[in-house]
Each structure stands twice: as C-alpha cells, then as structure tokens.
PDB file of C-alpha atoms in Angstrom:
ATOM      1  CA  MET O 114     -28.021  20.351   6.413  1.00 96.00           C
ATOM      2  CA  PRO O 115     -26.893  16.733   6.815  1.00 94.00           C
ATOM      3  CA  PHE O 116     -24.285  16.456   9.562  1.00 95.00           C
ATOM      4  CA  GLY O 117     -22.253  13.974  11.574  1.00 91.00           C
ATOM      5  CA  ALA O 118     -24.199  14.431  14.814  1.00 93.00           C
ATOM      6  CA  TYR O 119     -21.363  13.701  17.224  1.00 97.00           C
ATOM      7  CA  LYS O 120     -18.481  15.621  18.764  1.00 98.00           C
ATOM      8  CA  LEU O 121     -15.152  14.495  17.371  1.00 98.00           C
ATOM      9  CA  TRP O 122     -13.478  12.131  19.804  1.00 97.00           C
ATOM     10  CA  ARG O 123     -10.140  13.946  19.387  1.00 97.00           C
ATOM     11  CA  LEU O 124     -11.489  17.061  21.122  1.00 98.00           C
ATOM     12  CA  LYS O 125     -11.526  17.543  24.886  1.00 97.00           C
ATOM     13  CA  GLU O 126     -15.071  18.912  24.505  1.00 98.00           C
ATOM     14  CA  THR O 127     -16.422  15.523  23.468  1.00 97.00           C
ATOM     15  CA  PRO O 128     -19.107  14.213  23.705  1.00 98.00           C
ATOM     16  CA  GLU O 129     -21.162  17.412  24.074  1.00 98.00           C
ATOM     17  CA  ALA O 130     -21.807  20.413  21.852  1.00 98.00           C
ATOM     18  CA  ASP O 131     -19.679  23.475  22.552  1.00 98.00           C
ATOM     19  CA  TRP O 132     -19.202  27.050  21.351  1.00 98.00           C
ATOM     20  CA  ALA O 133     -18.737  25.794  17.786  1.00 98.00           C
ATOM     21  CA  GLU O 134     -22.384  24.761  17.572  1.00 98.00           C
ATOM     22  CA  LEU O 135     -23.579  28.003  19.143  1.00 98.00           C
ATOM     23  CA  PHE O 136     -21.376  30.130  16.856  1.00 98.00           C
ATOM     24  CA  THR O 137     -22.725  28.313  13.800  1.00 98.00           C
ATOM     25  CA  PHE O 138     -26.346  28.736  14.895  1.00 98.00           C
ATOM     26  CA  MET O 139     -25.711  32.454  15.490  1.00 98.00           C
ATOM     27  CA  TYR O 140     -23.998  32.862  12.128  1.00 98.00           C
ATOM     28  CA  PHE O 141     -26.722  31.047  10.184  1.00 98.00           C
ATOM     29  CA  THR O 142     -29.388  33.097  11.959  1.00 98.00           C
ATOM     30  CA  LYS O 143     -27.699  36.388  11.048  1.00 97.00           C
ATOM     31  CA  TRP O 144     -27.102  35.148   7.485  1.00 97.00           C
ATOM     32  CA  LEU O 145     -30.779  34.285   6.904  1.00 97.00           C
ATOM     33  CA  LYS O 146     -32.484  36.940   9.020  1.00 97.00           C
ATOM     34  CA  PRO O 147     -32.956  39.366   6.085  1.00 97.00           C
ATOM     35  CA  ILE O 148     -35.217  36.802   4.419  1.00 97.00           C
ATOM     36  CA  CYS O 149     -37.357  36.657   7.554  1.00 98.00           C
ATOM     37  CA  ASP O 150     -37.626  40.464   7.478  1.00 97.00           C
ATOM     38  CA  ILE O 151     -39.310  40.521   4.060  1.00 98.00           C
ATOM     39  CA  TYR O 152     -40.801  37.014   3.671  1.00 97.00           C
ATOM     40  CA  LYS O 153     -43.607  36.306   6.133  1.00 97.00           C
ATOM     41  CA  PRO O 154     -43.416  32.457   6.045  1.00 96.00           C
ATOM     42  CA  GLY O 155     -39.799  32.857   7.155  1.00 97.00           C
ATOM     43  CA  ILE O 156     -37.042  30.266   7.353  1.00 97.00           C
ATOM     44  CA  TRP O 157     -37.013  26.637   8.411  1.00 97.00           C
ATOM     45  CA  PHE O 158     -33.435  25.430   8.871  1.00 98.00           C
ATOM     46  CA  ASP O 159     -33.316  21.685   9.463  1.00 97.00           C
ATOM     47  CA  PHE O 160     -30.222  19.843  10.727  1.00 98.00           C
ATOM     48  CA  PHE O 161     -30.430  16.241   9.445  1.00 97.00           C
ATOM     49  CA  SER O 162     -28.623  13.903  11.823  1.00 97.00           C
ATOM     50  CA  ASP O 163     -26.666  10.806  10.781  1.00 97.00           C
ATOM     51  CA  ASP O 164     -26.297   9.668  14.389  1.00 97.00           C
ATOM     52  CA  VAL O 165     -27.816   6.236  13.736  1.00 98.00           C
ATOM     53  CA  ILE O 166     -24.683   5.033  11.921  1.00 98.00           C
ATOM     54  CA  ILE O 167     -22.026   6.792  14.027  1.00 98.00           C
ATOM     55  CA  PRO O 168     -21.480   4.028  16.644  1.00 97.00           C
ATOM     56  CA  ARG O 169     -21.028   1.427  13.892  1.00 97.00           C
ATOM     57  CA  MET O 170     -18.921   3.530  11.564  1.00 98.00           C
ATOM     58  CA  ASN O 171     -16.868   5.742  13.894  1.00 98.00           C
ATOM     59  CA  ASN O 172     -16.844   3.576  17.039  1.00 97.00           C
ATOM     60  CA  ILE O 173     -18.440   6.302  19.137  1.00 97.00           C
ATOM     61  CA  GLN O 174     -20.413   4.927  22.080  1.00 96.00           C
ATOM     62  CA  GLN O 175     -24.193   5.177  21.946  1.00 97.00           C
ATOM     63  CA  GLU O 176     -24.128   7.072  25.243  1.00 98.00           C
ATOM     64  CA  ASP O 177     -21.824   9.704  23.750  1.00 98.00           C
ATOM     65  CA  VAL O 178     -23.973  10.065  20.632  1.00 98.00           C
ATOM     66  CA  ALA O 179     -27.032  10.547  22.844  1.00 98.00           C
ATOM     67  CA  ALA O 180     -25.182  13.111  24.983  1.00 98.00           C
ATOM     68  CA  TYR O 181     -24.284  15.083  21.879  1.00 98.00           C
ATOM     69  CA  ARG O 182     -27.856  14.982  20.577  1.00 98.00           C
ATOM     70  CA  GLU O 183     -29.247  16.223  23.887  1.00 98.00           C
ATOM     71  CA  SER O 184     -26.686  19.024  24.200  1.00 98.00           C
ATOM     72  CA  PHE O 185     -27.234  20.028  20.561  1.00 98.00           C
ATOM     73  CA  GLN O 186     -30.965  20.394  21.181  1.00 98.00           C
ATOM     74  CA  SER O 187     -30.230  22.323  24.353  1.00 98.00           C
ATOM     75  CA  VAL O 188     -28.213  24.898  22.384  1.00 98.00           C
ATOM     76  CA  LEU O 189     -31.018  25.148  19.824  1.00 98.00           C
ATOM     77  CA  ASN O 190     -33.433  25.822  22.681  1.00 98.00           C
ATOM     78  CA  PHE O 191     -31.112  28.460  24.125  1.00 98.00           C
ATOM     79  CA  ILE O 192     -30.816  30.476  20.915  1.00 97.00           C
ATOM     80  CA  LYS O 193     -34.513  30.289  19.970  1.00 98.00           C
ATOM     81  CA  PRO O 194     -35.592  33.450  21.901  1.00 97.00           C
ATOM     82  CA  TYR O 195     -32.924  35.441  20.027  1.00 97.00           C
ATOM     83  CA  GLN O 196     -34.196  34.431  16.587  1.00 98.00           C
ATOM     84  CA  PRO O 197     -37.023  36.031  14.571  1.00 98.00           C
ATOM     85  CA  SER O 198     -40.458  34.614  15.328  1.00 97.00           C
ATOM     86  CA  ASN O 199     -40.662  33.238  11.768  1.00 98.00           C
ATOM     87  CA  PHE O 200     -37.272  31.511  11.995  1.00 98.00           C
ATOM     88  CA  GLN O 201     -37.008  27.952  13.272  1.00 97.00           C
ATOM     89  CA  MET O 202     -34.107  25.555  13.613  1.00 98.00           C
ATOM     90  CA  THR O 203     -34.878  21.879  14.056  1.00 98.00           C
ATOM     91  CA  LEU O 204     -33.030  18.629  14.576  1.00 98.00           C
ATOM     92  CA  THR O 205     -34.286  15.693  12.506  1.00 98.00           C
ATOM     93  CA  ARG O 206     -32.736  12.234  12.587  1.00 98.00           C
ATOM     94  CA  VAL O 207     -32.372   9.736   9.760  1.00 98.00           C
ATOM     95  CA  ILE O 208     -33.732   7.052  12.086  1.00 97.00           C
ATOM     96  CA  ASP O 209     -36.915   9.155  12.442  1.00 96.00           C
ATOM     97  CA  GLN O 210     -37.722   8.302   8.842  1.00 97.00           C
ATOM     98  CA  TYR O 211     -38.073   4.599   9.691  1.00 98.00           C
ATOM     99  CA  LYS O 212     -40.768   2.708  11.583  1.00 97.00           C
ATOM    100  CA  ASN O 213     -38.190   1.328  13.995  1.00 97.00           C
ATOM    101  CA  GLN O 214     -34.551   0.269  14.281  1.00 97.00           C
ATOM    102  CA  GLN O 215     -35.208  -3.066  12.577  1.00 98.00           C
ATOM    103  CA  ASP O 216     -36.777  -1.316   9.602  1.00 98.00           C
ATOM    104  CA  PHE O 217     -33.580   0.700   9.246  1.00 98.00           C
ATOM    105  CA  GLU O 218     -31.384  -2.393   9.649  1.00 98.00           C
ATOM    106  CA  ASN O 219     -33.256  -4.200   6.891  1.00 98.00           C
ATOM    107  CA  ASP O 220     -32.773  -1.274   4.516  1.00 98.00           C
ATOM    108  CA  TYR O 221     -29.105  -0.928   5.421  1.00 98.00           C
ATOM    109  CA  ASN O 222     -28.413  -4.663   4.979  1.00 98.00           C
ATOM    110  CA  ILE O 223     -30.018  -4.619   1.542  1.00 98.00           C
ATOM    111  CA  GLU O 224     -27.755  -1.771   0.432  1.00 98.00           C
ATOM    112  CA  MET O 225     -24.696  -3.453   1.940  1.00 98.00           C
ATOM    113  CA  SER O 226     -25.462  -6.630  -0.057  1.00 97.00           C
ATOM    114  CA  LYS O 227     -25.948  -4.616  -3.256  1.00 97.00           C
ATOM    115  CA  LEU O 228     -22.640  -2.825  -2.790  1.00 97.00           C
ATOM    116  CA  LYS O 229     -20.713  -6.008  -2.052  1.00 97.00           C
ATOM    117  CA  ASP O 230     -22.188  -7.628  -5.156  1.00 97.00           C
ATOM    118  CA  SER O 231     -21.208  -4.642  -7.292  1.00 97.00           C
ATOM    119  CA  LEU O 232     -17.636  -4.882  -6.017  1.00 97.00           C
ATOM    120  CA  ASN O 233     -17.429  -8.608  -6.816  1.00 95.00           C
ATOM    121  CA  GLY O 234     -16.011  -9.456  -3.430  1.00 88.00           C
ATOM    122  CA  LYS O 235     -13.465  -6.655  -3.454  1.00 96.00           C
ATOM    123  CA  LEU O 236     -13.280  -3.624  -1.157  1.00 96.00           C
ATOM    124  CA  PRO O 237     -13.693   0.011  -2.209  1.00 96.00           C
ATOM    125  CA  GLU O 238     -10.594   1.760  -3.516  1.00 95.00           C
ATOM    126  CA  LEU O 239      -9.592   4.792  -1.493  1.00 97.00           C
ATOM    127  CA  ASP O 240      -7.745   7.911  -2.531  1.00 96.00           C
ATOM    128  CA  LYS O 241      -5.370   9.751  -0.198  1.00 97.00           C
ATOM    129  CA  GLU O 242      -8.000  12.298   0.857  1.00 95.00           C
ATOM    130  CA  THR O 243     -10.564   9.644   1.793  1.00 97.00           C
ATOM    131  CA  ARG O 244      -7.991   7.685   3.799  1.00 97.00           C
ATOM    132  CA  ALA O 245      -7.082  10.818   5.734  1.00 97.00           C
ATOM    133  CA  MET O 246     -10.752  11.623   6.403  1.00 96.00           C
ATOM    134  CA  ILE O 247     -11.417   8.129   7.762  1.00 97.00           C
ATOM    135  CA  GLN O 248      -8.269   8.256   9.894  1.00 97.00           C
ATOM    136  CA  PHE O 249      -9.392  11.612  11.292  1.00 97.00           C
ATOM    137  CA  ASN O 250     -12.999  10.709  12.100  1.00 97.00           C
ATOM    138  CA  VAL O 251     -12.914   7.067  13.170  1.00 97.00           C
ATOM    139  CA  LYS O 252     -11.830   6.082  16.658  1.00 97.00           C
ATOM    140  CA  ALA O 253     -10.084   2.969  15.438  1.00 97.00           C
ATOM    141  CA  THR O 254     -10.044  -0.048  17.753  1.00 96.00           C
ATOM    142  CA  THR O 255      -6.973  -2.163  18.429  1.00 96.00           C
ATOM    143  CA  GLU O 256      -8.523  -4.924  16.349  1.00 96.00           C
ATOM    144  CA  GLN O 257      -9.086  -2.575  13.429  1.00 96.00           C
ATOM    145  CA  MET O 258      -5.529  -1.278  13.557  1.00 95.00           C
ATOM    146  CA  GLU O 259      -4.273  -4.813  13.061  1.00 97.00           C
ATOM    147  CA  ASP O 260      -6.301  -5.076   9.842  1.00 97.00           C
ATOM    148  CA  PRO O 261      -4.529  -3.468   6.829  1.00 96.00           C
ATOM    149  CA  PHE O 262      -7.917  -2.968   5.150  1.00 97.00           C
ATOM    150  CA  TRP O 263      -9.812  -1.404   8.031  1.00 98.00           C
ATOM    151  CA  LYS O 264     -10.267   1.927   6.249  1.00 98.00           C
ATOM    152  CA  GLU O 265     -11.745   0.202   3.200  1.00 98.00           C
ATOM    153  CA  LYS O 266     -14.203  -1.629   5.451  1.00 98.00           C
ATOM    154  CA  VAL O 267     -15.257   1.641   7.058  1.00 98.00           C
ATOM    155  CA  LYS O 268     -15.847   3.066   3.572  1.00 98.00           C
ATOM    156  CA  LEU O 269     -18.024   0.040   2.823  1.00 98.00           C
ATOM    157  CA  ILE O 270     -20.202   0.937   5.820  1.00 98.00           C
ATOM    158  CA  HIS O 271     -20.284   4.594   4.790  1.00 97.00           C
ATOM    159  CA  ASP O 272     -21.288   3.927   1.194  1.00 97.00           C
ATOM    160  CA  SER O 273     -23.932   1.371   2.145  1.00 98.00           C
ATOM    161  CA  TYR O 274     -25.447   3.812   4.617  1.00 98.00           C
ATOM    162  CA  SER O 275     -25.367   6.644   2.100  1.00 96.00           C
ATOM    163  CA  ALA O 276     -27.478   4.566  -0.272  1.00 97.00           C
ATOM    164  CA  ILE O 277     -30.337   3.742   2.138  1.00 98.00           C
ATOM    165  CA  SER O 278     -33.757   4.623   0.797  1.00 97.00           C
ATOM    166  CA  LYS O 279     -34.839   7.217   3.359  1.00 96.00           C
ATOM    167  CA  ARG O 280     -31.751   9.376   3.730  1.00 96.00           C
ATOM    168  CA  ARG O 281     -30.864  11.205   0.518  1.00 92.00           C
ATOM    169  CA  PRO O 282     -34.516  11.537  -0.621  1.00 92.00           C
ATOM    170  CA  TYR O 283     -35.200  13.517   2.574  1.00 93.00           C
ATOM    171  CA  TYR O 284     -32.717  16.308   1.860  1.00 89.00           C
ATOM    172  CA  ARG O 285     -32.551  16.025  -1.961  1.00 86.00           C
ATOM    173  CA  PRO O 286     -36.186  15.304  -2.902  1.00 83.00           C
ATOM    174  CA  ILE O 287     -37.157  14.892  -6.550  1.00 76.00           C
ATOM    175  CA  GLU O 288     -39.454  17.915  -6.370  1.00 77.00           C
ATOM    176  CA  GLN O 289     -36.507  20.093  -5.217  1.00 78.00           C
ATOM    177  CA  HIS O 290     -38.394  22.035  -2.568  1.00 87.00           C
ATOM    178  CA  LYS O 291     -35.433  21.939  -0.199  1.00 91.00           C
ATOM    179  CA  ILE O 292     -32.116  23.766  -0.406  1.00 93.00           C
ATOM    180  CA  MET O 293     -29.112  21.864   0.861  1.00 93.00           C
ATOM    181  CA  VAL O 294     -26.470  23.632   2.954  1.00 94.00           C
ATOM    182  CA  VAL O 295     -22.890  22.465   3.542  1.00 90.00           C
ATOM    183  CA  THR O 296     -19.980  24.288   5.174  1.00 85.00           C
ATOM    184  CA  THR O 297     -17.419  23.714   2.409  1.00 79.00           C
ATOM    185  CA  PRO O 298     -17.908  24.142  -1.376  1.00 81.00           C
ATOM    186  CA  LEU O 299     -19.967  21.454  -3.088  1.00 79.00           C
ATOM    187  CA  TRP O 300     -21.601  21.953  -6.471  1.00 82.00           C
ATOM    188  CA  GLY O 301     -25.231  23.012  -6.447  1.00 82.00           C
ATOM    189  CA  MET O 302     -25.407  23.644  -2.693  1.00 88.00           C
ATOM    190  CA  LEU O 303     -25.201  26.708  -0.457  1.00 92.00           C
ATOM    191  CA  THR O 304     -21.772  26.876   1.175  1.00 93.00           C
ATOM    192  CA  PRO O 305     -21.739  29.663   3.775  1.00 94.00           C
ATOM    193  CA  GLY O 306     -18.971  28.206   5.926  1.00 94.00           C
ATOM    194  CA  SER O 307     -19.512  27.611   9.648  1.00 96.00           C
ATOM    195  CA  THR O 308     -18.859  31.173  10.863  1.00 97.00           C
ATOM    196  CA  LYS O 309     -17.925  34.382   9.070  1.00 95.00           C
ATOM    197  CA  ASP O 310     -14.254  33.457   9.503  1.00 96.00           C
ATOM    198  CA  SER O 311     -14.200  29.651   9.335  1.00 95.00           C
ATOM    199  CA  THR O 312     -15.271  26.618   7.318  1.00 94.00           C
ATOM    200  CA  VAL O 313     -14.458  23.884   9.854  1.00 96.00           C
ATOM    201  CA  LYS O 314     -17.541  21.740  10.503  1.00 96.00           C
ATOM    202  CA  PHE O 315     -18.915  22.501  13.953  1.00 97.00           C
ATOM    203  CA  TRP O 316     -19.067  18.865  15.081  1.00 98.00           C
ATOM    204  CA  VAL O 317     -15.360  18.218  14.373  1.00 97.00           C
ATOM    205  CA  GLY O 318     -14.107  21.541  15.726  1.00 98.00           C
ATOM    206  CA  SER O 319     -14.200  23.735  18.795  1.00 98.00           C
ATOM    207  CA  GLY O 320     -15.296  27.361  19.100  1.00 98.00           C
ATOM    208  CA  VAL O 321     -12.691  29.992  20.046  1.00 98.00           C
ATOM    209  CA  LEU O 322     -12.539  33.786  20.113  1.00 98.00           C
ATOM    210  CA  ARG O 323     -10.058  35.958  18.233  1.00 97.00           C
ATOM    211  CA  PRO O 324      -9.519  39.481  19.633  1.00 96.00           C
ATOM    212  CA  LEU O 325      -9.973  42.188  16.996  1.00 93.00           C
ATOM    213  CA  ASP O 326     -10.270  45.963  17.400  1.00 91.00           C
ATOM    214  CA  GLY O 327     -11.471  45.791  20.989  1.00 91.00           C
ATOM    215  CA  SER O 328     -13.998  43.059  20.259  1.00 94.00           C
ATOM    216  CA  PHE O 329     -13.909  39.371  19.287  1.00 96.00           C
ATOM    217  CA  ARG O 330     -14.414  37.260  16.178  1.00 97.00           C
ATOM    218  CA  GLN O 331     -16.085  33.867  16.483  1.00 98.00           C
ATOM    219  CA  ILE O 332     -14.047  31.065  14.937  1.00 98.00           C
ATOM    220  CA  ILE O 333     -14.181  27.274  14.798  1.00 98.00           C
ATOM    221  CA  PHE O 334     -10.815  25.519  14.942  1.00 98.00           C
ATOM    222  CA  SER O 335      -9.968  21.955  13.971  1.00 97.00           C
ATOM    223  CA  PRO O 336      -7.771  19.862  16.309  1.00 97.00           C
ATOM    224  CA  SER O 337      -4.640  20.760  14.316  1.00 97.00           C
ATOM    225  CA  GLN O 338      -5.490  24.473  14.469  1.00 97.00           C
ATOM    226  CA  LEU O 339      -6.003  24.205  18.211  1.00 97.00           C
ATOM    227  CA  GLU O 340      -2.529  22.685  18.538  1.00 96.00           C
ATOM    228  CA  LYS O 341      -0.886  25.423  16.459  1.00 96.00           C
ATOM    229  CA  ASN O 342      -2.307  28.346  18.435  1.00 96.00           C
ATOM    230  CA  LYS O 343      -1.890  29.634  21.977  1.00 96.00           C
ATOM    231  CA  PHE O 344      -4.862  30.573  24.131  1.00 97.00           C
ATOM    232  CA  THR O 345      -5.917  32.105  27.368  1.00 97.00           C
ATOM    233  CA  THR O 346      -9.003  30.625  29.000  1.00 96.00           C
ATOM    234  CA  GLU O 347     -11.747  32.958  30.146  1.00 96.00           C
ATOM    235  CA  LYS O 348     -14.455  31.868  32.561  1.00 96.00           C
ATOM    236  CA  ILE O 349     -17.999  32.555  31.387  1.00 94.00           C
ATOM    237  CA  LYS O 350     -21.478  32.259  32.826  1.00 94.00           C
ATOM    238  CA  ILE O 351     -24.489  32.815  30.561  1.00 95.00           C
ATOM    239  CA  THR O 352     -27.915  32.155  32.020  1.00 95.00           C
ATOM    240  CA  GLY O 353     -29.638  29.339  30.188  1.00 94.00           C
ATOM    241  CA  LEU O 354     -26.498  28.132  28.453  1.00 95.00           C
ATOM    242  CA  ASP O 355     -25.704  24.996  30.402  1.00 89.00           C
ATOM    243  CA  GLY O 356     -23.300  22.129  29.877  1.00 92.00           C
ATOM    244  CA  LYS O 357     -19.674  21.442  30.688  1.00 95.00           C
ATOM    245  CA  ASN O 358     -18.356  23.223  27.593  1.00 98.00           C
ATOM    246  CA  PHE O 359     -19.942  26.598  28.294  1.00 98.00           C
ATOM    247  CA  LYS O 360     -18.243  27.435  31.591  1.00 97.00           C
ATOM    248  CA  SER O 361     -15.150  28.844  29.855  1.00 97.00           C
ATOM    249  CA  ILE O 362     -13.871  29.724  26.403  1.00 97.00           C
ATOM    250  CA  ARG O 363     -10.515  29.820  24.640  1.00 98.00           C
ATOM    251  CA  VAL O 364      -9.260  33.228  23.483  1.00 98.00           C
ATOM    252  CA  ILE O 365      -6.408  33.328  20.984  1.00 97.00           C
ATOM    253  CA  SER O 366      -3.389  34.980  22.578  1.00 94.00           C
ATOM    254  CA  SER O 367      -0.946  34.813  19.688  1.00 70.00           C
TER     255      SER O 367
END
C-alpha cells in the first residue's frame, strides 16, 4: 500500500500518527485474518512510504516527516501482539530502495529532465480535481502563493517522482506477485476503504468514534468532516499506546 507518510498539516494531530492509523491497522487485520486462519504462510501487509519527496512537494519539514514515521512504527509495534502470529505489517520506504540520498536525487533529476523535455517547456495541465487535491495537501509558502502556476509546478514534482525507477516496480512488479491496496476505488486494486465505515486516507484524516447501539464505530474523518460535526472529548489511557494523540479521543455527539 503506497501512502503519503505524513500527517496532514491541516489537522491538529500533526505531525504524529493518531487513532486513524490505529483504526486502519485494526480494520485491515480483521479483514485479512481469515486468510491467516487457513493459509499457513499468512499475510505480509507492507506500507510503502513516499516520505522522501514530502518535504519538497508538500513543504512539510523533515522533522515532522520523521516524527510521523516514528509514531507510525510505534503504532505498528503496539498492534503486533494482537495480530495472528503469521500476520505481519511492515513499513518500507522508497528511499530504502536506493544506495543513498544522492542515488535517489540522480534518478529523480533524470525523470524531471525527461518530463520537462516531453512538455516542450510548458507546465502540466491540471483539471479541477487535481488542483483541489494539490491545494488540500500542500502547505503552500508565501512565495508559492504569489506564483499563479505554483500548482502546476507541484504537479511537475509529483509526476517526476512517480516515474523514478525504484518506486512503481516495487509495488507493481512485472511478475505480479504483489497485490496493491488503496482506500478508494482504483481499477485492478483492492479497495477496502480505511475502516468499515470510512474511505478517508488515514494520513489525511483523524480517527473518531460514533456511538451506536451501546458501543462505538471507528471512523476516519477528513478536516471538512471534522468541522461539520460536534464532538465530546473522552480521556483515554491504553498501556503501550503512547504519543500525544492517544491521550484522548473525539466522540461524535450529534
């Protein structure tokens, strides 16, 4: 599962993982557990991190990207004892596929040059949906906001990165021995959502609880959904689940 590997800067939970990550890990574990029950080799679920490009593309500080990565791994460690013995979740980074940072930079620069040549000096054309996605994800600087083409330049970074030689071949190998997972429908891929009741990507949303029949449903809300709902905040303490975002949780009140 390729993913953004940062906590959206619009959320108060940033830069660390929160209930959204835990809810997704729990949901995926429950979803795939039946395979572990009947198939001895079990399940290997690999999260493939794009964190190497996030500071350059989304203007997220390196320190915040590192904080997210560490907290993400911490949540993986927390849930491990609750998973079947033949079920493993791992975090793999795109940068891990390169000898070093310079090796990555060389590959990226080659793809950037190829893309610029193919565009004949022009910038990528953006549809309304892509513009909105860039606006949502990128923490635009003052300098960028003064540039009418800043979104097109971000797309140039995105597309150059997407074409590097050691990213796509990792999760879509020619021999097709891996199954790609995404949270929203995409042809030819498993699309389970992010929890039983939500499709919001865990790294751009926050986990909340919805009361139902004396219990609770686990949901991931986007920033706009958080604004539209009212919540109470419940204090929580779970041994082994550390971090600033696990001391309390939002519960939908209306």
